XYZ file of C-alpha atoms in Angstrom:
786
model
C 19.049 74.566 6.913
C 19.529 71.264 7.848
C 16.374 69.899 5.768
C 17.907 71.102 2.814
C 21.559 70.727 2.698
C 20.752 66.673 3.506
C 18.790 66.686 0.633
C 21.510 68.398 -1.503
C 23.262 65.693 -0.447
C 21.280 63.213 -1.666
C 21.086 64.171 -5.048
C 24.096 65.719 -5.718
C 25.677 61.368 -5.013
C 22.804 59.615 -6.187
C 22.665 61.872 -9.843
C 18.895 63.138 -10.423
C 20.098 64.546 -13.850
C 16.250 65.656 -15.003
C 13.364 66.989 -12.916
C 11.663 64.506 -10.778
C 13.555 62.021 -12.353
C 13.296 59.055 -9.999
C 17.091 58.562 -7.251
C 18.342 55.305 -7.053
C 19.597 55.578 -4.259
C 21.599 52.163 -4.716
C 24.540 54.703 -5.639
C 25.218 56.096 -2.615
C 26.359 52.286 -1.643
C 28.399 52.000 -4.563
C 30.593 55.321 -3.662
C 34.215 55.468 -2.454
C 34.014 58.381 -0.550
C 30.790 57.526 2.139
C 31.828 56.293 5.383
C 29.661 52.194 5.799
C 28.698 50.517 9.138
C 27.742 46.695 8.841
C 25.950 45.018 10.500
C 28.634 42.678 12.890
C 26.674 41.574 16.066
C 23.790 41.841 18.968
C 26.201 43.813 21.422
C 22.834 43.370 24.720
C 19.401 41.632 23.764
C 16.924 41.616 27.012
C 14.570 39.150 25.863
C 11.058 39.712 27.920
C 11.342 43.108 25.455
C 12.928 41.538 22.293
C 15.058 44.975 22.199
C 18.358 45.184 22.451
C 22.002 46.666 20.878
C 23.544 46.015 17.132
C 27.335 46.060 17.194
C 27.833 47.869 13.487
C 31.928 47.599 12.643
C 32.969 50.706 9.581
C 33.976 49.547 6.402
C 34.400 51.455 3.244
C 34.141 50.311 -0.630
C 37.142 50.084 -2.544
C 38.343 49.978 -5.429
C 39.919 46.208 -5.958
C 41.553 44.949 -8.500
C 43.047 41.683 -10.006
C 44.449 39.376 -12.869
C 43.665 43.780 -14.757
C 39.537 42.965 -14.133
C 39.135 46.122 -11.727
C 35.626 45.538 -9.309
C 34.297 46.227 -5.938
C 35.843 45.742 -2.369
C 35.046 45.423 1.113
C 37.375 46.377 3.568
C 37.299 47.001 7.314
C 38.623 50.974 7.167
C 39.473 52.914 10.278
C 38.151 55.906 11.823
C 38.287 59.830 10.597
C 37.152 61.843 13.342
C 38.870 63.843 15.219
C 38.868 63.923 17.718
C 38.434 60.801 17.820
C 38.133 59.750 21.385
C 34.654 61.878 21.522
C 33.147 59.721 18.257
C 32.769 55.981 18.146
C 35.097 54.365 15.486
C 32.005 50.618 15.830
C 29.137 52.222 16.359
C 26.339 50.555 19.093
C 23.158 51.870 18.018
C 19.191 50.302 19.050
C 17.811 47.228 17.787
C 13.311 46.114 18.287
C 11.202 43.626 17.223
C 7.653 44.260 17.869
C 5.336 41.347 16.972
C 1.952 42.036 15.880
C -0.066 39.563 14.701
C 0.291 35.560 14.550
C 1.622 36.919 11.540
C 3.574 40.005 11.360
C 6.778 41.036 12.985
C 8.847 44.498 13.166
C 11.949 45.120 12.978
C 13.095 48.978 14.468
C 16.877 49.612 14.058
C 18.408 53.406 14.418
C 21.781 53.734 13.254
C 21.823 57.746 14.898
C 20.522 59.408 17.670
C 16.452 59.835 15.811
C 13.720 61.278 16.936
C 10.289 58.980 16.593
C 7.784 60.411 15.060
C 3.584 59.289 15.488
C 3.364 57.781 11.413
C -0.914 58.216 11.176
C -1.005 58.431 7.032
C 0.248 56.143 6.043
C -1.422 53.708 8.828
C -4.317 55.061 10.240
C -4.092 56.943 13.245
C -0.595 55.335 14.188
C -2.004 52.265 15.951
C -0.229 49.296 15.787
C -1.262 46.328 17.852
C 0.274 44.084 19.318
C 0.563 40.019 19.548
C 0.980 38.337 22.882
C 1.449 34.757 21.474
C 4.509 34.415 20.633
C 6.931 32.205 22.751
C 10.320 32.775 23.834
C 12.994 30.030 23.746
C 16.468 30.840 24.299
C 18.359 28.579 21.824
C 22.186 28.315 20.986
C 23.693 31.550 20.551
C 20.295 33.439 19.844
C 17.285 33.784 20.879
C 14.001 32.303 19.455
C 10.161 33.330 19.103
C 7.305 31.713 18.400
C 3.583 31.477 17.154
C 1.671 29.257 15.331
C 1.581 31.214 12.085
C 5.446 31.302 12.223
C 9.759 31.800 13.846
C 12.053 33.961 14.316
C 15.187 34.039 15.714
C 17.373 36.369 16.868
C 21.238 35.185 15.976
C 24.021 37.108 18.455
C 27.660 36.149 16.892
C 26.834 36.899 13.692
C 24.218 39.477 14.331
C 21.226 38.206 11.364
C 17.258 37.823 11.647
C 15.327 35.108 10.557
C 12.533 34.351 9.893
C 10.434 30.811 9.042
C 6.971 29.684 8.355
C 5.289 28.009 10.318
C 6.589 24.967 9.906
C 9.700 25.928 10.667
C 11.010 26.548 7.103
C 13.047 28.899 6.279
C 11.876 32.165 4.933
C 14.847 34.015 4.561
C 17.693 36.304 6.326
C 19.685 39.086 7.630
C 22.814 39.175 5.182
C 25.687 39.251 6.892
C 29.275 39.434 5.287
C 29.994 36.346 5.900
C 27.255 35.006 3.902
C 29.577 35.722 1.539
C 30.425 32.369 -0.595
C 31.237 33.839 -3.791
C 34.568 36.449 -5.233
C 31.873 39.510 -5.906
C 32.090 41.736 -2.884
C 28.343 42.181 -1.946
C 27.275 45.052 1.001
C 26.105 42.963 3.523
C 23.399 44.626 5.879
C 25.088 47.974 6.615
C 23.717 51.885 6.842
C 26.336 54.366 5.012
C 26.900 57.633 5.882
C 27.166 60.192 3.311
C 31.206 61.745 2.894
C 29.236 64.917 1.569
C 26.545 66.154 4.406
C 27.072 63.167 6.715
C 22.946 62.147 6.054
C 22.559 58.071 6.700
C 20.006 55.879 5.391
C 19.949 52.463 5.522
C 20.496 49.856 3.702
C 18.067 46.596 4.254
C 19.721 43.098 3.252
C 18.197 39.835 3.017
C 18.910 36.038 1.527
C 16.604 35.179 -1.701
C 16.168 31.144 -2.344
C 16.773 28.834 -5.125
C 13.683 29.873 -8.245
C 11.792 32.423 -5.614
C 9.662 34.806 -6.919
C 8.981 39.199 -5.877
C 5.635 40.294 -6.548
C 3.796 44.200 -5.247
C 6.123 47.410 -5.505
C 3.083 49.178 -7.195
C 1.018 49.337 -10.279
C 5.006 48.971 -11.470
C 4.184 48.050 -15.600
C 7.528 45.824 -15.894
C 7.965 42.055 -16.053
C 5.111 40.966 -12.693
C 7.569 38.578 -10.903
C 10.569 41.665 -10.473
C 13.298 38.723 -9.415
C 16.801 40.219 -10.906
C 15.141 43.732 -10.990
C 15.914 46.742 -9.518
C 13.080 49.337 -9.045
C 13.067 53.178 -8.076
C 9.914 53.446 -5.527
C 10.176 56.945 -6.318
C 6.708 58.512 -7.767
C 6.315 60.175 -11.007
C 5.324 60.545 -14.238
C 6.598 57.894 -16.143
C 5.255 59.340 -19.512
C 3.142 56.449 -20.169
C 2.825 51.777 -19.028
C 6.314 50.678 -21.212
C 8.876 52.369 -18.951
C 10.138 51.601 -15.541
C 8.683 54.248 -14.024
C 5.422 54.719 -11.488
C 2.342 57.038 -11.319
C 2.361 55.068 -8.204
C 5.253 53.502 -6.303
C 5.047 51.125 -2.738
C 7.403 50.351 -0.702
C 5.913 46.436 -0.028
C 6.177 43.637 -1.886
C 5.771 40.044 -1.558
C 8.400 36.989 -2.378
C 6.353 33.427 -2.899
C 8.526 31.436 -0.628
C 5.655 33.163 2.262
C 6.620 36.358 3.441
C 6.550 39.919 2.284
C 7.271 43.251 3.859
C 6.726 46.791 4.153
C 9.549 49.869 4.484
C 7.514 51.798 6.404
C 8.698 54.870 5.425
C 8.620 57.834 2.634
C 11.625 58.687 1.091
C 12.921 57.054 -1.846
C 13.364 53.519 -1.717
C 15.657 51.405 -3.544
C 14.759 47.825 -4.531
C 17.743 44.884 -5.875
C 15.290 41.971 -6.701
C 18.776 39.582 -7.296
C 19.509 42.605 -9.902
C 23.078 43.345 -8.298
C 24.210 39.621 -6.994
C 21.339 36.791 -7.758
C 21.085 36.005 -4.291
C 20.720 39.089 -1.932
C 17.644 41.288 -1.901
C 19.094 45.019 -0.926
C 16.532 47.670 0.701
C 18.105 50.791 -0.045
C 16.508 53.026 2.115
C 16.291 56.378 2.337
C 15.427 56.311 5.705
C 18.052 56.895 8.921
C 16.340 54.535 10.270
C 14.484 51.102 9.594
C 11.234 50.358 10.105
C 9.735 47.345 8.055
C 7.322 44.508 9.153
C 7.548 41.504 7.789
C 4.243 39.678 6.503
C 4.032 35.047 7.387
C 1.467 33.366 4.657
C 0.274 32.630 2.576
C -0.119 35.425 -0.581
C -4.281 36.400 0.703
C -2.835 36.163 4.098
C -0.332 38.593 3.451
C -2.466 41.174 1.580
C -4.663 41.257 5.062
C -1.265 41.553 7.142
C -0.492 44.054 5.231
C -3.986 46.608 3.701
C -5.187 45.899 8.043
C -2.021 47.460 9.153
C -2.363 50.183 6.750
C -5.932 49.951 5.867
C -8.910 48.470 3.279
C -10.527 49.772 -0.223
C -13.843 51.094 1.406
C -16.356 50.583 -1.356
C -16.780 53.092 -4.052
C -21.158 54.429 -4.378
C -22.496 51.032 -6.562
C -22.680 54.020 -9.742
C -18.630 53.862 -10.281
C -19.038 50.322 -10.549
C -21.017 51.948 -14.124
C -19.057 53.355 -17.131
C -17.579 56.484 -17.057
C -17.751 57.559 -19.942
C -15.112 60.770 -21.488
C -12.755 62.144 -23.913
C -9.822 65.242 -23.899
C -11.847 67.182 -23.390
C -15.751 67.879 -23.154
C -15.245 71.894 -23.791
C -18.330 72.644 -23.482
C -22.323 72.092 -22.466
C -24.043 71.794 -24.658
C -20.972 68.254 -25.681
C -21.813 67.243 -22.147
C -25.833 67.595 -23.109
C -25.051 66.232 -26.357
C -23.110 62.969 -25.423
C -25.432 62.019 -22.857
C -28.516 62.313 -25.136
C -26.738 60.625 -27.720
C -25.802 57.942 -24.740
C -29.351 56.938 -24.164
C -30.520 57.842 -27.473
C -28.172 54.327 -28.885
C -29.240 52.580 -25.897
C -25.469 52.606 -24.434
C -24.974 51.768 -21.047
C -23.534 54.547 -19.272
C -22.951 56.345 -15.277
C -20.934 58.732 -15.333
C -20.357 62.223 -17.343
C -17.052 62.582 -17.342
C -15.760 66.518 -18.148
C -11.182 66.885 -17.904
C -9.218 69.572 -18.959
C -11.542 71.267 -21.023
C -14.529 72.921 -18.005
C -12.362 76.075 -17.238
C -12.475 79.435 -19.317
C -8.621 78.584 -20.720
C -7.643 74.775 -21.776
C -6.327 73.080 -18.034
C -5.815 76.128 -16.387
C -7.337 75.152 -13.480
C -9.126 78.563 -11.318
C -11.963 75.361 -10.080
C -14.773 77.909 -11.951
C -16.754 76.424 -15.312
C -16.120 78.733 -18.098
C -19.662 80.359 -18.146
C -19.230 81.373 -21.962
C -19.112 77.319 -22.739
C -21.606 76.738 -19.092
C -23.983 79.085 -19.462
C -25.884 76.762 -16.504
C -23.885 74.417 -15.410
C -26.019 73.559 -11.859
C -28.412 73.289 -14.382
C -27.088 70.989 -16.362
C -25.470 68.331 -13.387
C -28.769 68.581 -12.058
C -30.283 67.314 -15.513
C -28.111 64.892 -15.262
C -27.674 63.507 -12.450
C -32.595 63.279 -13.790
C -30.618 61.143 -16.248
C -28.511 58.048 -14.878
C -25.503 60.408 -15.370
C -23.238 60.724 -12.045
C -20.905 64.484 -13.217
C -17.217 63.788 -12.876
C -14.726 66.492 -13.353
C -11.261 67.459 -13.548
C -8.482 69.398 -11.390
C -4.542 68.696 -9.806
C -2.942 70.687 -7.656
C -0.249 72.922 -9.966
C -0.282 76.075 -10.870
C 0.831 78.396 -13.738
C 1.818 82.181 -13.938
C -1.470 83.158 -15.617
C -4.060 81.348 -13.661
C -5.967 83.972 -12.246
C -5.168 82.218 -8.821
C -1.561 82.009 -9.371
C -1.102 85.402 -7.002
C -3.726 84.869 -4.746
C -1.938 81.388 -3.297
C 1.907 83.174 -3.747
C 0.377 86.055 -1.417
C -0.738 83.531 1.589
C 1.677 80.597 1.283
C 0.197 78.347 -0.114
C 2.574 76.678 -2.016
C 5.910 74.358 -1.594
C 8.842 76.535 -0.817
C 12.044 75.841 -1.619
C 15.153 77.252 1.006
C 15.084 81.023 0.392
C 10.760 80.762 1.212
C 10.176 81.504 -3.509
C 8.510 78.723 -5.444
C 10.775 76.109 -6.224
C 9.512 75.531 -10.204
C 7.621 78.568 -12.400
C 4.261 76.359 -10.924
C 2.837 76.882 -7.789
C 2.702 73.322 -6.226
C -0.187 72.794 -3.614
C 1.301 72.504 -0.590
C -1.028 69.991 1.195
C 1.536 69.759 4.996
C 0.145 73.276 5.070
C -3.662 73.669 7.567
C -4.478 76.839 5.787
C -3.655 74.738 2.085
C -6.560 72.389 2.727
C -9.049 74.972 3.746
C -8.650 76.830 1.078
C -8.287 73.672 -0.848
C -11.263 72.277 0.780
C -13.442 75.751 -0.628
C -13.084 75.580 -3.816
C -13.193 71.582 -4.028
C -16.747 71.545 -1.793
C -17.991 74.398 -3.958
C -18.458 71.797 -6.652
C -19.607 69.301 -4.736
C -22.309 71.387 -3.498
C -23.308 72.051 -7.055
C -23.417 68.638 -7.922
C -20.319 66.708 -9.007
C -20.609 63.512 -8.453
C -16.576 63.141 -8.451
C -13.010 64.623 -8.374
C -10.116 63.317 -10.192
C -7.281 63.895 -8.294
C -4.517 64.657 -11.356
C -0.503 64.145 -11.316
C 0.330 64.561 -8.164
C 3.492 63.083 -8.295
C 5.667 66.318 -9.124
C 5.911 67.512 -5.262
C 9.074 69.622 -5.032
C 12.333 67.072 -4.275
C 14.661 70.112 -2.786
C 11.435 72.133 -1.898
C 10.483 73.101 1.976
C 7.284 72.445 3.772
C 5.620 74.244 6.001
C 5.771 70.929 8.710
C 9.166 71.972 8.347
C 10.472 68.588 6.303
C 11.730 68.050 3.007
C 11.063 66.938 -0.228
C 12.973 63.931 0.785
C 10.085 62.781 3.050
C 7.373 64.895 1.215
C 7.904 63.499 -2.206
C 6.746 60.614 -2.067
C 3.508 61.372 1.190
C 2.260 63.481 -1.864
C -0.658 61.888 -3.183
C -1.624 60.303 -0.211
C -1.985 63.374 1.416
C -4.198 64.698 -1.842
C -5.964 61.320 -2.076
C -7.091 61.867 1.523
C -8.119 65.804 1.502
C -10.707 65.121 -2.001
C -11.980 61.607 -0.806
C -12.871 62.679 2.564
C -14.179 65.399 1.819
C -15.690 63.987 -0.252
C -16.739 61.424 2.240
C -18.251 63.963 3.777
C -20.339 66.110 1.748
C -21.907 63.781 -0.010
C -21.481 60.525 2.009
C -19.593 58.304 -0.039
C -15.780 57.253 -0.794
C -14.877 58.193 -4.278
C -12.230 60.278 -5.956
C -10.654 59.444 -9.691
C -6.917 59.130 -8.927
C -3.890 58.859 -11.324
C -0.881 58.798 -7.261
C -0.044 56.598 -4.134
C 1.558 56.184 -1.667
C 1.317 53.471 0.489
C -2.161 53.885 2.004
C -3.694 55.459 -1.169
C -6.064 51.977 -1.428
C -8.292 53.650 2.061
C -9.143 56.818 -0.642
C -10.904 54.768 -4.260
C -10.292 54.916 -6.666
C -7.262 55.063 -9.437
C -6.807 54.178 -13.166
C -3.393 53.309 -14.703
C -2.711 56.859 -16.397
C -1.649 57.825 -19.783
C -1.296 54.213 -21.880
C -0.154 54.212 -24.877
C -1.953 53.487 -27.171
C -1.463 50.708 -29.013
C -0.237 46.191 -28.089
C 1.614 46.569 -25.738
C 0.424 49.419 -24.187
C -2.444 46.842 -23.260
C -0.612 44.530 -21.993
C 1.137 46.750 -20.004
C -1.561 48.452 -18.417
C -2.740 44.368 -17.521
C 0.646 44.770 -16.048
C 0.169 47.709 -13.405
C -2.861 47.050 -12.851
C -2.045 42.732 -10.998
C 1.157 44.356 -9.677
C -1.760 46.870 -8.240
C -3.649 44.543 -6.912
C -0.574 42.727 -5.573
C 0.322 45.901 -3.136
C -3.764 45.938 -1.534
C -5.009 48.021 -3.423
C -9.259 46.016 -4.143
C -9.977 48.622 -7.032
C -8.347 49.798 -10.224
C -9.333 51.238 -14.009
C -7.519 52.450 -17.423
C -8.119 54.274 -19.665
C -9.527 52.014 -22.503
C -8.723 51.560 -25.559
C -5.330 54.003 -24.249
C -4.890 57.620 -24.172
C -2.066 58.800 -26.241
C -3.951 58.137 -30.173
C -7.010 58.014 -31.599
C -8.086 54.460 -30.840
C -7.841 52.346 -33.925
C -11.097 50.288 -34.125
C -9.040 47.197 -33.724
C -7.322 47.882 -31.006
C -11.107 49.234 -29.606
C -12.000 45.990 -30.013
C -9.890 44.070 -27.794
C -9.304 46.608 -25.235
C -13.012 46.637 -24.127
C -14.188 43.415 -22.234
C -10.404 44.102 -20.787
C -11.432 46.958 -19.884
C -15.554 45.944 -19.100
C -14.577 43.241 -17.310
C -12.436 45.531 -15.000
C -13.913 46.914 -11.376
C -14.428 50.463 -13.161
C -15.181 50.994 -16.600
C -13.712 53.875 -18.693
C -13.631 55.491 -22.199
C -11.135 58.255 -21.603
C -8.157 59.472 -23.888
C -7.661 61.628 -27.145
C -11.347 61.259 -29.658
C -13.604 60.025 -30.344
C -13.975 57.410 -26.851
C -17.420 57.722 -28.585
C -19.187 54.778 -29.595
C -20.965 56.215 -32.261
C -18.052 57.952 -34.110
C -16.769 53.814 -35.148
C -20.053 53.041 -37.298
C -23.260 51.245 -36.104
C -21.181 47.574 -35.999
C -18.911 48.997 -33.986
C -21.583 50.726 -31.483
C -24.151 47.638 -31.425
C -20.874 45.895 -30.306
C -19.831 48.135 -27.443
C -23.302 48.242 -26.370
C -22.667 44.629 -25.725
C -20.105 44.634 -24.195
C -20.443 47.280 -21.628
C -24.830 45.577 -20.621
C -22.587 42.129 -20.080
C -20.574 43.762 -17.470
C -24.334 45.886 -16.500
C -25.374 42.672 -16.465
C -22.817 41.136 -14.432
C -22.984 43.322 -11.041
C -24.734 42.018 -8.585
C -21.682 39.428 -9.466
C -19.283 42.145 -10.098
C -20.899 43.853 -6.175
C -20.514 41.368 -4.042
C -17.129 39.852 -4.939
C -15.859 43.818 -4.595
C -17.567 43.636 -1.404
C -15.773 40.559 -0.263
C -12.145 41.713 -1.797
C -12.416 44.928 -0.173
C -12.972 43.285 3.319
C -9.981 41.360 2.743
C -7.553 43.534 0.445
C -7.609 41.770 -2.579
C -7.578 43.302 -5.645
C -10.505 42.544 -7.883
C -8.219 42.463 -11.521
C -6.300 39.477 -9.543
C -2.654 37.308 -10.577
C -4.168 34.008 -11.234
C -1.223 33.139 -7.884
C -3.985 35.020 -5.284
C -5.658 32.457 -5.232
C -4.364 30.024 -6.356
C -1.353 29.692 -4.747
C -0.728 26.155 -5.313
C -0.282 25.816 -9.097
C 3.495 26.843 -10.153
C 2.131 27.935 -13.448
C -0.415 30.874 -12.413
C 2.727 32.364 -10.587
C 4.179 32.609 -14.051
C 0.881 34.035 -15.565
C 0.612 37.838 -15.567
C -1.055 38.424 -19.112
C -4.934 36.987 -17.855
C -6.038 37.769 -14.678
C -9.349 36.944 -12.521
C -11.417 39.297 -11.971
C -13.007 38.033 -8.721
C -12.614 34.357 -7.553
C -14.355 32.807 -10.452
C -14.276 34.571 -14.101
C -10.831 34.816 -15.328
C -10.100 36.865 -18.312
C -7.092 36.705 -21.218
C -7.022 39.498 -23.137
C -5.830 39.716 -26.887
C -2.789 42.268 -27.452
C -2.782 40.935 -31.140
C -4.094 43.238 -33.772
C -5.112 40.799 -35.636
C -5.216 37.737 -33.452
C -8.791 36.050 -32.147
C -7.300 33.405 -30.987
C -4.274 33.087 -27.339
C -2.296 30.349 -25.768
C -4.277 30.515 -21.882
C -3.209 28.891 -19.007
C -5.448 28.101 -16.994
C -5.463 26.333 -13.249
C -6.339 22.587 -12.294
C -10.163 22.467 -12.246
C -12.367 22.679 -14.421
C -13.822 25.520 -16.913
C -16.511 26.637 -18.904
C -16.271 29.136 -21.926
C -19.565 31.745 -21.560
C -18.993 32.359 -24.626
C -19.560 28.497 -26.577
C -19.975 26.389 -23.587
C -16.924 24.037 -23.837
C -15.214 22.135 -20.898
C -11.498 22.396 -20.009
C -9.235 20.885 -18.233
C -6.234 22.655 -16.140
C -2.613 23.610 -17.758
C -2.503 25.781 -20.882
C -4.489 25.482 -24.179
C -5.041 27.085 -27.853
C -8.864 29.308 -27.128
C -10.395 30.888 -29.718
C -12.656 34.303 -28.856
C -16.412 34.132 -29.627
C -18.322 37.309 -30.166
C -16.773 39.375 -27.411
C -12.819 39.876 -28.389
C -11.392 38.303 -25.661
C -11.265 35.194 -23.634
C -13.725 34.376 -20.750
C -14.460 31.714 -18.462
C -15.625 30.895 -15.594
C -14.892 28.600 -12.551
C -16.172 25.057 -12.851
C -18.982 25.454 -10.553
C -19.847 28.103 -9.472
C -23.652 30.650 -9.269
C -22.782 33.945 -10.876
C -25.603 36.148 -10.432
C -27.025 38.077 -12.843
C -29.135 40.780 -13.858
C -30.665 42.675 -16.739
C -28.995 45.489 -17.687
C -30.614 48.712 -17.694
C -28.933 52.113 -18.861
C -27.598 53.029 -15.342
C -26.913 51.102 -12.103
C -30.137 53.069 -10.582
C -32.425 51.328 -13.339
C -31.100 48.157 -12.648
C -34.054 45.180 -10.685
C -31.855 44.453 -8.046
C -35.104 42.697 -7.008
C -34.827 40.102 -10.069
C -31.737 38.158 -10.381
C -31.212 34.519 -12.572
C -28.269 32.415 -10.584
C -26.623 31.016 -13.819
C -25.153 28.053 -12.770
C -21.271 27.135 -14.644
C -21.498 22.934 -13.278
C -21.253 19.963 -14.897
C -21.197 18.470 -11.591
C -23.968 18.040 -8.671
C -23.125 21.573 -6.853
C -23.180 24.616 -7.572
C -21.890 27.955 -5.105
C -21.537 31.416 -5.925
C -21.897 34.682 -3.029
C -24.955 37.782 -3.333
C -25.038 40.970 -1.413
C -27.128 43.335 -1.663
C -26.778 47.228 -1.842
C -28.215 49.263 1.034
C -27.048 45.891 2.954
C -24.068 44.458 4.422
C -24.703 41.112 4.660
C -22.901 38.733 2.174
C -24.554 35.779 1.123
C -23.366 31.555 0.654
C -25.063 30.432 -3.018
C -25.613 27.134 -3.775
C -27.707 24.735 -5.776
C -27.628 20.569 -5.363
C -28.521 19.234 -8.514
C -32.204 16.918 -7.873
C -34.132 14.934 -11.163
C -35.602 18.971 -11.975
C -33.004 20.045 -12.253
C -30.142 22.355 -10.472
C -32.319 23.951 -6.380
C -31.459 26.715 -3.640
C -30.552 24.065 -0.608
C -30.215 26.430 2.036
C -32.419 29.329 3.284
C -31.799 33.223 4.893
C -31.699 34.811 0.933
C -32.832 38.018 0.957
C -37.127 37.394 0.790
C -37.540 40.303 -1.223
C -35.853 38.880 -3.910
C -37.060 36.562 -6.766
C -34.767 33.799 -8.224
C -34.542 32.076 -11.008
C -31.987 29.386 -12.077
C -30.375 29.502 -15.624
C -29.013 27.054 -16.915
C -25.187 28.289 -18.452
C -26.080 26.585 -22.096
C -28.781 29.716 -21.775
C -27.149 32.107 -20.287
C -23.578 31.661 -23.121
C -22.446 35.685 -24.838
C -24.101 34.996 -28.183
């Protein structure tokens, strides 16, 4: 009952007027009926344990009026409890710092009597490291802890926590009411107690600095720099990629100042990054206790620290890096066999054939069984496709309509999320992945498909777990709604790993930690220029949130793709870690004519020929927590211009891609970081800065960082057929030296490649390379895209 009241009170004030609409928790921190407690002073502190107590001053939010204008105000207020002697007017609650690594500090604060739970979902195994290198110093008015990588100070009166980099430069600090320098009464670091149900939520408010930029929060399709925005971290179906909603919110962000934060909770969160007040970074966190990890360093360091805590993305199988051919949808075995035959007949390299919503007897009605009428020999089809180099992927979802034959079984066995009466909250039954019996039932269904030979399961939807629901573990959707995608990702990924020894799914929704279960695609992008551009922003944002692998529906999902758009979107998709054609039909290249089919083949063959580079960079990225579809700021953090770019990206560390987003325009302005860059299509060399550049045969701008050794293979019809014994080392260098890396499938070692220019050309300058690989050194002039 307590959980139900908690949720009801929150909804009443946060105004979720539509089912599964994202919550805006900032409204609870501007409600005149609520009571506020402002972090005021350090009541006690034990330096040896870095723990103590904080005094919170009671306050109220009220309408202040002056010169015919009413605005919000904050002021001290009296107790409203009776008998007053039984309750604290200004309570004192525990506060603690934990030092995780030399770059990571954890802040924990209570706002009442709270049960401490071990999280094994967002933090694998619930294991958090402890670092003893931080040195304590007593300072005037407070306490200081310092490592080789950063420093943190705790102030006593007024209370505050401030972070510094390794050179002593201030990064950010908690905001106290005394920090307000203007007429606007902004909420400082606080917590709120709602009048509706006495539930509490934390307002962790920090300072922002001039020219500070914020990145992350998951797959956000709005402007990449989140400063000035209000971001609601609540999983939802945004029905496209041009709204503020997110399939993949992640409670993590990083700042251009040199710090990042992970809000360790699954409750709804609203991040106000200077939206309401330019100097305040207000994190309105639904939880009644604060658990905040603060990371210090450059962007790469911050991602490494965050993914070291929440898990790094393991390597998916080699075949997953090939082309996935799909549409919504192939309805029969004949469809599948026909498309596969045409792909091979037309020499289109492909590794996966995906069957979307139409493989059941009734389209969209997921019962985990192939239609016997349209798939007379599904097992045989899967085996035959596999012999020809095609893996099979199948769509499914965790929602069951009343007409689904599995619906009575799910309801009768109580495998679904329930409402307060024990009934289903929606018309659909939604599987409850906190219920062990549900997990057993679901594993049996999915396991049967994997044992049949299916290679990957599309883990679609997952964003609509009932927020008012009561889950088998006793918690409500207040805590379980955002965790649902993580549980959903985990069960399918773990089962695939168990039965097929491969870590692969194709998922749409996420939460913190989902990066451990690759891979994820960008949802239902609009079939438009703006949809394409927003899709890239989302991918870059997700990559800045700890996800290494990502894909998207080439050409957009919502309409038949115009050929002009398809030509421009295709190289963007091919030069991503994972490549899938999907959406409204047709998606198959022959349906657009022979000229387009030839173009399609050329672009996909480029990806297959670059497989040594893509595989090597993917392995390196997975180990470092870096994205393959990479924002320029990660590689060039000292370049101010790189922090501004959101319509270009790096594939790994050395290939820069600038897609063409506007119909009829085959040139665009491109920003190049410092150094030299070589056009992969015409061989021209460019220095850093802005350039007007034109596309060549492939409708995208593709450049290689000068001094790069790009390993390359001869393209094949599937990754299974690639010949790794013959590797070209393409030298993109205008100097006397070039470097690169190479990893070979089946091995974990990443080898350095160093070439030195001699009289007769470039030569390998080191030993220890794979003995079963023959290398051919190729000048870039002989390897341009024509």
